[in-house]
């Protein structure tokens, strides 16, 4: 597909074959020299990983630099391989620079090591964001370890000022923390995570910033001390610096304390139900309450109810219930929900919103990171050949991080 701007100059080119074929290319960028004094020779190799014979020709920006400068190098991909030089300094090179390009962009070994140690000091926010996406992909494919990745995120959160990037970092940290670490590793990492989040919360300069940091802390807190502070905040015995909590905040806090089985959570939840004025918010919390229970039988009943379409009328509430039932802290027990939850997908496609099946699959699988869960999903995909291909793709997309987290390293 080719387009022209108002001057008649051709402005973009996208091979029409891309529209009618699935898959994506892998764009390998390798440094032929690791030197940082003088031009650095690089090569790009395009791998048609789906084996469809597509060229995947496109324009890319290769970003290269260090902790003082970032330079952009336009590249035209019109062949399977391409050689070029980038200017010094080139402590790292990114083939998907400026966020432009379609495909997987694995980091070369030199860039991967340097970015893991220094990415938070790259001077350009967009390049930092692209680098973090590349490092996240490296975590998923196993070339970066979870502990090293989390160490880098903790350093970055202490310094980062771009709120959109902070939100992305917190989302990555949450998945890495809950799904890629063992319980002892989580306990060790939690101390440093809670420390940096509480420091950033204390130094927030606006209510919006405080809300962002408080939400991150609430979601990631694991220590007994941190949970006690959350309980004190809920009961008005402690304050969140720069933030006046709403009922929505207090409901979210109760949910997090409940799933951690913090002492007194049930009486706090009952009190919150009594004091919540908004009927919709109160109804939502009442609907979620059985999924938050520390009683396995209550949680099984909460799950079984969802097989009845009458209990699935409020789809956002349903997705939240499924998500809490499958919280990472309860994933061992929740494995029993995986197969029946996947079996429901055809019915959900018939009775629910067009996006409901994909969101259900994400809520169902998003809290799992074990090899046992992978085995259940794999067996379901093999055995349920009758399920429509779009629903099978929904499952594969939802299970992407699960497959990565369970991979031996």
Coordinates of C-alpha atoms in Angstrom, one line a residue, residues 6-406:
X6 CA -0.7 16.7 -0.5
X7 CA 2.4 17.6 -2.5
X8 CA 2.3 14.3 -4.3
X9 CA 5.5 13.0 -2.7
X10 CA 5.4 9.4 -1.7
X11 CA 5.4 9.3 2.1
X12 CA 5.1 5.6 3.1
X13 CA 5.2 2.2 1.7
X14 CA 3.7 -1.0 3.2
X15 CA 3.8 -4.2 1.2
X16 CA 0.3 -5.4 0.6
X17 CA 1.4 -8.9 1.5
X18 CA 1.6 -7.8 5.1
X19 CA -2.1 -7.3 5.2
X20 CA -2.9 -10.9 4.2
X21 CA -0.3 -12.8 6.1
X22 CA 0.2 -13.4 9.8
X23 CA 3.5 -13.5 11.6
X24 CA 6.2 -11.0 11.9
X25 CA 9.9 -10.8 11.0
X26 CA 12.8 -10.9 13.5
X27 CA 15.2 -8.1 12.9
X28 CA 18.6 -9.1 14.1
X29 CA 21.1 -6.2 14.6
X30 CA 24.7 -7.3 15.4
X31 CA 27.7 -5.2 16.2
X32 CA 30.7 -6.2 14.2
X33 CA 32.9 -4.2 16.6
X34 CA 32.3 -3.5 20.3
X35 CA 34.6 -0.5 20.3
X36 CA 33.2 2.9 21.4
X37 CA 36.0 4.9 19.9
X38 CA 35.3 5.3 16.2
X39 CA 32.5 4.2 13.9
X40 CA 30.8 0.9 14.9
X41 CA 30.2 -1.5 12.1
X42 CA 26.7 -3.1 12.3
X43 CA 24.7 -5.6 10.3
X44 CA 21.0 -6.2 10.1
X45 CA 19.6 -9.6 9.2
X46 CA 15.9 -10.1 8.5
X47 CA 14.5 -13.4 9.5
X48 CA 11.2 -14.4 8.0
X49 CA 10.4 -16.6 11.1
X50 CA 7.0 -17.7 9.8
X51 CA 8.6 -19.0 6.6
X52 CA 6.2 -17.3 4.3
X53 CA 8.8 -15.9 1.9
X54 CA 7.9 -12.3 2.7
X55 CA 10.5 -9.5 2.5
X56 CA 9.2 -7.4 5.3
X57 CA 10.8 -4.4 3.7
X58 CA 10.5 -1.2 5.7
X59 CA 12.1 2.0 7.0
X60 CA 13.8 1.8 10.4
X61 CA 15.5 4.1 12.7
X62 CA 18.6 2.7 14.4
X63 CA 19.3 4.5 17.7
X64 CA 22.8 4.5 19.1
X65 CA 24.4 6.2 22.0
X66 CA 25.2 6.1 25.7
X67 CA 24.4 8.0 28.8
X68 CA 25.3 11.4 27.3
X69 CA 23.8 11.3 23.8
X70 CA 21.5 9.4 21.4
X71 CA 21.8 9.6 17.6
X72 CA 19.3 8.4 15.0
X73 CA 20.4 6.5 11.9
X74 CA 17.7 6.0 9.2
X75 CA 17.9 2.6 7.5
X76 CA 16.0 1.3 4.5
X77 CA 15.4 -2.4 4.6
X78 CA 15.2 -3.7 1.0
X79 CA 17.3 -6.9 1.4
X80 CA 17.6 -9.7 3.8
X81 CA 20.9 -8.3 5.1
X82 CA 22.3 -4.8 5.4
X83 CA 25.7 -3.5 6.6
X84 CA 26.2 0.1 7.9
X85 CA 28.1 2.1 10.4
X86 CA 26.8 4.1 13.4
X87 CA 28.6 7.1 14.9
X88 CA 30.3 6.9 18.2
X89 CA 29.5 6.7 21.1
X90 CA 27.6 3.5 20.6
X91 CA 27.4 1.8 24.0
X92 CA 24.1 0.5 22.7
X93 CA 22.3 0.2 19.4
X94 CA 18.5 -0.3 18.9
X95 CA 17.1 -1.5 15.6
X96 CA 13.6 -0.3 16.5
X97 CA 14.7 3.2 17.4
X98 CA 12.1 5.9 17.9
X99 CA 9.5 3.1 18.3
X100 CA 9.4 2.7 14.5
X101 CA 9.3 -0.7 12.7
X102 CA 7.4 -3.9 12.7
X103 CA 8.8 -7.1 14.0
X104 CA 10.8 -8.5 16.9
X105 CA 14.0 -6.6 17.6
X106 CA 16.3 -8.7 19.8
X107 CA 19.2 -6.9 21.4
X108 CA 22.8 -7.8 20.6
X109 CA 24.8 -9.1 23.6
X110 CA 26.8 -5.9 24.1
X111 CA 23.8 -3.6 24.1
X112 CA 21.8 -5.9 26.3
X113 CA 24.5 -5.9 29.0
X114 CA 25.0 -2.2 28.8
X115 CA 21.3 -1.3 28.9
X116 CA 20.6 -3.6 31.8
X117 CA 23.2 -1.6 33.8
X118 CA 22.6 1.9 32.5
X119 CA 19.2 2.2 30.7
X120 CA 17.8 4.6 33.3
X121 CA 20.6 7.1 32.3
X122 CA 19.9 7.2 28.6
X123 CA 19.1 10.9 28.1
X124 CA 16.1 10.6 25.7
X125 CA 12.8 9.4 27.1
X126 CA 11.5 7.8 23.9
X127 CA 14.8 5.9 23.5
X128 CA 14.5 4.8 27.2
X129 CA 11.0 3.5 26.5
X130 CA 12.1 1.6 23.4
X131 CA 15.1 0.1 25.3
X132 CA 12.8 -1.1 28.1
X133 CA 10.5 -2.8 25.6
X134 CA 13.5 -4.5 24.1
X135 CA 14.7 -5.6 27.6
X136 CA 11.2 -6.9 28.4
X137 CA 11.2 -8.9 25.2
X138 CA 14.7 -10.2 26.3
X139 CA 13.1 -11.3 29.6
X140 CA 10.3 -13.1 27.7
X141 CA 12.8 -15.0 25.4
X142 CA 15.1 -15.9 28.3
X143 CA 18.2 -13.9 27.4
X144 CA 17.7 -11.6 30.5
X145 CA 17.1 -13.0 33.9
X146 CA 14.2 -11.9 36.0
X147 CA 16.3 -10.7 39.0
X148 CA 18.6 -8.6 36.7
X149 CA 15.5 -7.1 35.0
X150 CA 13.9 -6.2 38.3
X151 CA 17.1 -4.7 39.6
X152 CA 17.1 -2.4 36.5
X153 CA 13.5 -1.4 37.0
X154 CA 14.1 -0.6 40.6
X155 CA 17.0 1.7 39.7
X156 CA 14.9 3.3 37.0
X157 CA 11.9 3.9 39.2
X158 CA 14.1 5.9 41.6
X159 CA 15.1 8.3 38.8
X160 CA 12.4 8.3 36.1
X161 CA 10.3 11.5 35.7
X162 CA 8.2 10.6 32.6
X163 CA 4.8 9.5 34.0
X164 CA 3.8 7.4 31.0
X165 CA 7.1 5.5 31.2
X166 CA 6.8 5.1 35.0
X167 CA 3.4 3.5 34.4
X168 CA 4.9 1.1 31.8
X169 CA 7.8 0.2 34.1
X170 CA 5.4 -0.5 37.0
X171 CA 3.3 -2.8 34.7
X172 CA 6.5 -4.7 33.6
X173 CA 7.7 -4.9 37.2
X174 CA 4.4 -6.3 38.4
X175 CA 4.5 -9.1 35.9
X176 CA 8.1 -9.9 36.4
X177 CA 7.7 -9.8 40.2
X178 CA 4.6 -11.9 40.5
X179 CA 5.2 -14.4 37.7
X180 CA 8.9 -14.8 37.1
X181 CA 10.2 -15.0 40.7
X182 CA 9.9 -17.8 43.2
X183 CA 8.3 -16.9 46.6
X184 CA 11.7 -16.5 48.4
X185 CA 13.0 -14.3 45.5
X186 CA 9.8 -12.2 45.8
X187 CA 10.3 -11.7 49.5
X188 CA 13.9 -10.5 48.9
X189 CA 12.9 -8.2 46.1
X190 CA 9.9 -6.8 47.9
X191 CA 11.9 -4.8 50.5
X192 CA 13.7 -2.8 47.8
X193 CA 10.6 -2.4 45.7
X194 CA 8.6 -1.1 48.6
X195 CA 11.4 1.2 49.6
X196 CA 11.7 2.9 46.3
X197 CA 7.9 3.2 45.8
X198 CA 7.4 4.7 49.3
X199 CA 10.2 7.2 48.6
X200 CA 8.7 8.3 45.3
X201 CA 5.3 8.5 47.0
X202 CA 6.7 10.7 49.8
X203 CA 8.3 13.0 47.2
X204 CA 5.3 13.3 44.9
X205 CA 4.6 16.9 43.8
X206 CA 0.9 16.5 42.7
X207 CA -2.2 14.4 43.6
X208 CA -2.0 12.6 40.2
X209 CA 1.6 11.6 40.9
X210 CA 0.8 10.5 44.4
X211 CA -2.1 8.4 43.2
X212 CA 0.1 6.7 40.6
X213 CA 2.8 5.8 43.2
X214 CA 0.2 4.7 45.8
X215 CA -1.5 2.5 43.3
X216 CA 1.9 0.9 42.5
X217 CA 2.7 0.4 46.1
X218 CA -0.6 -1.1 46.9
X219 CA -0.4 -3.6 44.0
X220 CA 3.2 -4.7 44.8
X221 CA 3.4 -4.6 48.6
X222 CA 4.2 -7.9 50.2
X223 CA 5.9 -7.3 53.6
X224 CA 3.9 -7.4 56.9
X225 CA 5.0 -3.8 57.6
X226 CA 3.8 -2.6 54.3
X227 CA 0.4 -4.3 54.7
X228 CA 0.0 -2.8 58.2
X229 CA 0.7 0.7 56.7
X230 CA -2.0 0.1 54.0
X231 CA -4.4 -1.0 56.7
X232 CA -3.6 2.1 58.7
X233 CA -4.2 4.2 55.6
X234 CA -7.6 2.6 55.1
X235 CA -8.6 3.2 58.7
X236 CA -7.4 6.9 58.6
X237 CA -4.7 6.2 61.1
X238 CA -2.0 7.0 58.5
X239 CA -2.0 9.4 55.6
X240 CA -0.8 9.1 52.0
X241 CA 1.4 12.1 51.3
X242 CA -0.3 14.5 48.9
X243 CA -3.4 12.3 48.3
X244 CA -6.9 12.2 49.7
X245 CA -8.2 8.7 49.2
X246 CA -11.5 8.2 47.5
X247 CA -13.9 5.2 48.1
X248 CA -12.4 3.7 45.0
X249 CA -9.0 3.8 46.5
X250 CA -10.2 2.3 49.8
X251 CA -12.0 -0.5 48.0
X252 CA -8.9 -1.3 46.0
X253 CA -6.9 -1.3 49.2
X254 CA -9.3 -3.7 50.9
X255 CA -9.0 -6.1 47.9
X256 CA -5.2 -6.1 48.1
X257 CA -5.2 -6.7 51.9
X258 CA -7.8 -9.5 51.5
X259 CA -5.9 -11.5 48.9
X260 CA -2.8 -11.2 51.2
X261 CA -5.0 -12.4 54.1
X262 CA -3.9 -9.5 56.3
X263 CA -5.2 -9.8 59.8
X264 CA -8.7 -8.3 60.1
X265 CA -9.3 -8.0 56.4
X266 CA -12.9 -9.5 56.7
X267 CA -14.1 -7.0 59.2
X268 CA -12.5 -4.2 57.1
X269 CA -14.3 -5.4 54.0
X270 CA -17.6 -5.6 55.9
X271 CA -17.1 -2.1 57.2
X272 CA -16.2 -0.8 53.7
X273 CA -19.4 -2.3 52.3
X274 CA -21.4 -0.5 55.0
X275 CA -19.7 2.9 54.4
X276 CA -19.5 2.9 50.6
X277 CA -22.2 5.4 49.4
X278 CA -22.0 4.8 45.6
X279 CA -24.4 1.8 44.9
X280 CA -22.4 0.7 41.9
X281 CA -19.1 0.6 43.8
X282 CA -20.8 -1.1 46.7
X283 CA -22.3 -3.7 44.4
X284 CA -19.0 -4.3 42.7
X285 CA -17.3 -4.9 46.1
X286 CA -20.1 -7.3 47.2
X287 CA -19.7 -9.2 43.9
X288 CA -15.9 -9.5 44.4
X289 CA -16.0 -10.4 48.1
X290 CA -16.4 -14.2 47.6
X291 CA -13.4 -14.2 45.3
X292 CA -11.3 -12.5 47.9
X293 CA -12.2 -15.0 50.7
X294 CA -9.5 -17.0 52.4
X295 CA -11.9 -20.0 52.4
X296 CA -11.2 -22.2 49.4
X297 CA -14.8 -23.4 49.3
X298 CA -16.1 -19.9 49.1
X299 CA -13.8 -19.2 46.2
X300 CA -14.9 -22.4 44.4
X301 CA -18.5 -21.3 44.8
X302 CA -17.6 -17.9 43.4
X303 CA -16.1 -19.5 40.4
X304 CA -18.9 -22.0 39.8
X305 CA -21.5 -19.2 39.7
X306 CA -19.8 -17.8 36.6
X307 CA -20.9 -20.7 34.5
X308 CA -24.5 -19.3 34.7
X309 CA -25.0 -16.4 32.2
X310 CA -27.2 -14.7 34.8
X311 CA -24.1 -14.1 36.9
X312 CA -22.2 -12.7 33.9
X313 CA -24.4 -9.6 33.2
X314 CA -21.8 -7.1 34.5
X315 CA -18.8 -8.1 32.5
X316 CA -16.3 -5.7 34.1
X317 CA -17.3 -7.1 37.5
X318 CA -17.0 -10.7 36.2
X319 CA -13.5 -10.0 34.8
X320 CA -12.4 -8.5 38.1
X321 CA -13.7 -11.6 40.0
X322 CA -11.9 -14.0 37.6
X323 CA -8.7 -11.9 38.1
X324 CA -8.9 -12.0 41.9
X325 CA -9.6 -15.7 41.9
X326 CA -6.5 -16.2 39.8
X327 CA -4.2 -13.8 41.7
X328 CA -0.6 -14.9 41.7
X329 CA -0.6 -15.5 45.5
X330 CA -3.4 -18.0 44.9
X331 CA -2.3 -19.5 41.6
X332 CA -1.7 -23.0 43.0
X333 CA -5.3 -23.4 44.1
X334 CA -6.6 -21.5 41.1
X335 CA -5.1 -24.0 38.5
X336 CA -8.4 -25.9 38.9
X337 CA -10.2 -23.0 37.2
X338 CA -8.0 -23.0 34.0
X339 CA -9.6 -25.8 32.0
X340 CA -13.2 -25.1 32.9
X341 CA -12.5 -21.4 32.3
X342 CA -11.1 -22.2 28.8
X343 CA -14.0 -24.5 28.1
X344 CA -16.4 -21.6 28.6
X345 CA -14.9 -19.5 25.8
X346 CA -17.2 -20.6 23.0
X347 CA -20.2 -19.8 25.2
X348 CA -18.7 -16.4 26.2
X349 CA -18.3 -15.6 22.5
X350 CA -22.0 -16.3 21.9
X351 CA -23.4 -14.5 25.0
X352 CA -20.9 -11.7 25.7
X353 CA -19.4 -8.6 24.3
X354 CA -17.1 -9.1 21.2
X355 CA -14.0 -8.5 23.4
X356 CA -15.2 -10.5 26.4
X357 CA -13.5 -13.9 25.5
X358 CA -10.1 -12.3 25.1
X359 CA -10.4 -10.3 28.3
X360 CA -11.7 -13.4 30.1
X361 CA -8.7 -15.4 28.9
X362 CA -6.3 -12.7 30.1
X363 CA -8.0 -12.5 33.5
X364 CA -8.0 -16.3 33.8
X365 CA -4.3 -16.8 32.8
X366 CA -2.7 -13.5 33.8
X367 CA -2.0 -14.6 37.4
X368 CA -0.3 -17.9 36.5
X369 CA 3.4 -18.5 35.9
X370 CA 4.0 -22.2 36.5
X371 CA 4.9 -25.2 34.3
X372 CA 1.8 -26.9 35.7
X373 CA -0.4 -24.1 34.3
X374 CA 1.4 -24.3 30.9
X375 CA 0.7 -28.1 30.8
X376 CA -3.0 -27.5 31.4
X377 CA -3.2 -24.8 28.6
X378 CA -1.2 -27.0 26.2
X379 CA -3.4 -30.0 26.8
X380 CA -6.5 -27.9 26.3
X381 CA -5.2 -26.6 23.0
X382 CA -4.4 -30.1 21.8
X383 CA -7.7 -31.6 22.9
X384 CA -10.1 -28.9 21.9
X385 CA -9.6 -28.8 18.1
X386 CA -13.3 -28.0 17.8
X387 CA -12.8 -24.5 19.2
X388 CA -12.7 -21.7 16.6
X389 CA -9.3 -20.4 15.6
X390 CA -10.0 -16.8 16.8
X391 CA -10.7 -18.2 20.3
X392 CA -7.5 -20.3 20.2
X393 CA -5.6 -17.2 19.3
X394 CA -7.1 -15.4 22.3
X395 CA -5.8 -18.2 24.5
X396 CA -2.3 -18.0 23.0
X397 CA -2.1 -14.3 23.4
X398 CA -3.3 -14.4 27.0
X399 CA -0.8 -17.2 27.8
X400 CA 2.2 -15.5 26.2
X401 CA 3.7 -14.3 29.5
X402 CA 2.7 -17.5 31.3
X403 CA 4.7 -19.6 28.7
X404 CA 7.7 -17.3 29.1
X405 CA 7.6 -17.3 32.9
X406 CA 7.4 -21.1 33.1

